[in-house]
């Protein structure tokens, strides 16, 4: 369950757990220390009072002054307050026979009573009292009642006079202890209340780039197509996560590039196949077609035909000529001999299409950087240029921009217009025959262009976005030495 | 003749400073003891002030814990006067002279009370306290020692063997405290002190019960040492006797719970002397 939890919760939960453990451990050890200190203090206090009392009681016992002894033991009871954390409950002075000489509570423990009969059940205390006849005060803790007794022998000149028994509640410091404990708990809670949201925030910040990265990675696997790298808002820094994000971005770009390459290869392969098929069919049709047209020609020249027949023959001839046109268009003949491309050839093309641009009332922006004759078949280059320009003028709203230049051993033709943009679906079949976005025409213009460019070992690309569609043709120029 | 004049001048010269010192007469030293309650420092100061004004000489009150010390100081001339119990007075008449006797509830007499803790409902006389703890006030006190001793002697008993234990508290009010706390199962106390405590500390006296009251005895008197000049003694007596006639004096007497002073005579203490004689036999 916890294993599958998001890091966004896992890290804060772990931090909170750590804070809680630290708080409990620190306050626990603190409270343990305080508890023992208080207990020790209470014992030290009782011991101190015992020593002082024993000292002052010695002459009183020697003089057998019961009243002064009573006054002496009654005063610590009045002075030990609740605030000091310890309370002396009772003080008894026992004579050498362990009978009560005087007690702070004469009603409960009247004089002359045997001590063993006062607390018959406190055998430990009784045995300490009977054995402890010299030396320092000794504490006896009665666990069941939470009471302690400080037993001090009263000895004068090595003669045992009696015993001072001081009872104090070891539980009396508990309210004091609880007071301190509560304060420490409050403090811990306040600190935790500050630290927990902070730790949650930091942990969340720490987990955020990871979760972003992980969700981005999940997107790559999930969809049929790769998402754009710009779609991801990834954490950028030079720490580990930042570097990972960078690597992921680069990987995604590579993948994208590979994908588009594959797509292009696929398209060009398809186009090549379509081209081969088309050329094959066109050739096969072309031969009988030539024969049929010859036959019609012969018949028209030598035969005498009635008007009905003439009409039929002419109909046949028109149809066959139309087929011949289409076949001609499909069969792009690159091997056709033509002179090298001159600047004039390019400028002629401009003159040719200007009329169309005028009809469409579109502006033709012309940039021709070619200054010398290039060893390219002029007919075919002109064909390409005309096709692209006519298409552009047809699609344009206001202008057509044409840029022709020579760069790095290639002739580059760029034609763009501000017309309707071409969608992705259309783009995939753009260069196939009979693929047309328009109502009139067979859609063979781009097909021919593509075939020519392919035959000249060139490349044609198209970029379309709303407001601008651009066709670029790159043709390699083999300069002879 | 010239010789005598010279001697007289020398004497005058020598005595001159002494005469100057005598302008500030020596203070009259008065001893106080267990007759009074403790913690009456403010009252003692007020009384000292009052007597100084009346006697036109300094008066100093000297407080001591027991009668024996007071008597010793009187005998040594360290005290001029004292407020003493009738018992030490009667046993030291060769050194002391009666000055005045306080009047309590209209008469210069008081009683000794036998008290027990209030919880003790059985005890009806000192005979019931056999084997118990008993509190005396001062071994030289009439009401706090002599009277119970005499009572025991009537029972043919000695305190040490009759009581389980007997002890002195050296003050009447502490006898009441000892009995109230049940430290002692019985005690002998000055009736005047017990009555005064009823007014001052009723919660304390409520914890005790009077079992028996003695006959009347002469009230603890003011005495002077025999060596004191008669003029000084008379002046002090007059000042004491005059207290009840003055506003300020009456206020002080009211604080003492007394009506005034009378000159008194030794006959007042015959009953005490009788007990002393009986116990001496």
mmCIF file of C-alpha atoms in Angstrom, chain A residues 356-365 389-401 415-422 465-469:
data_model
loop_
_atom_site.group_PDB
_atom_site.id
_atom_site.type_symbol
_atom_site.label_atom_id
_atom_site.label_comp_id
_atom_site.label_asym_id
_atom_site.label_seq_id
_atom_site.Cartn_x
_atom_site.Cartn_y
_atom_site.Cartn_z
ATOM 1 C CA UNK A 356 -2.169 34.653 -62.846
ATOM 2 C CA UNK A 357 -1.071 36.716 -59.847
ATOM 3 C CA UNK A 358 -2.731 39.730 -61.335
ATOM 4 C CA UNK A 359 -5.985 37.799 -61.864
ATOM 5 C CA UNK A 360 -5.935 36.692 -58.220
ATOM 6 C CA UNK A 361 -4.914 40.264 -57.259
ATOM 7 C CA UNK A 362 -2.077 38.815 -55.197
ATOM 8 C CA UNK A 363 1.258 40.462 -54.867
ATOM 9 C CA UNK A 364 4.251 38.456 -56.077
ATOM 10 C CA UNK A 365 7.352 39.231 -54.038
ATOM 11 C CA UNK A 389 4.188 29.416 -58.048
ATOM 12 C CA UNK A 390 0.841 28.571 -59.615
ATOM 13 C CA UNK A 391 -0.177 26.541 -56.593
ATOM 14 C CA UNK A 392 0.930 29.349 -54.279
ATOM 15 C CA UNK A 393 -0.933 32.017 -56.234
ATOM 16 C CA UNK A 394 -4.005 29.799 -56.252
ATOM 17 C CA UNK A 395 -3.906 29.358 -52.482
ATOM 18 C CA UNK A 396 -2.804 32.895 -51.582
ATOM 19 C CA UNK A 397 -4.917 35.575 -49.965
ATOM 20 C CA UNK A 398 -2.689 38.642 -50.435
ATOM 21 C CA UNK A 399 0.827 37.732 -51.433
ATOM 22 C CA UNK A 400 3.208 35.105 -52.682
ATOM 23 C CA UNK A 401 6.863 35.278 -51.767
ATOM 24 C CA UNK A 415 7.846 29.713 -52.198
ATOM 25 C CA UNK A 416 5.447 30.791 -49.526
ATOM 26 C CA UNK A 417 1.962 32.236 -49.410
ATOM 27 C CA UNK A 418 -0.467 33.504 -46.813
ATOM 28 C CA UNK A 419 -3.271 31.184 -47.801
ATOM 29 C CA UNK A 420 -5.222 28.495 -45.994
ATOM 30 C CA UNK A 421 -2.963 26.260 -44.030
ATOM 31 C CA UNK A 422 -2.599 22.599 -44.911
ATOM 32 C CA UNK A 465 0.985 26.899 -40.154
ATOM 33 C CA UNK A 466 -1.978 29.235 -40.036
ATOM 34 C CA UNK A 467 -1.157 32.308 -42.154
ATOM 35 C CA UNK A 468 1.890 30.887 -43.879
ATOM 36 C CA UNK A 469 2.554 27.853 -46.007
#
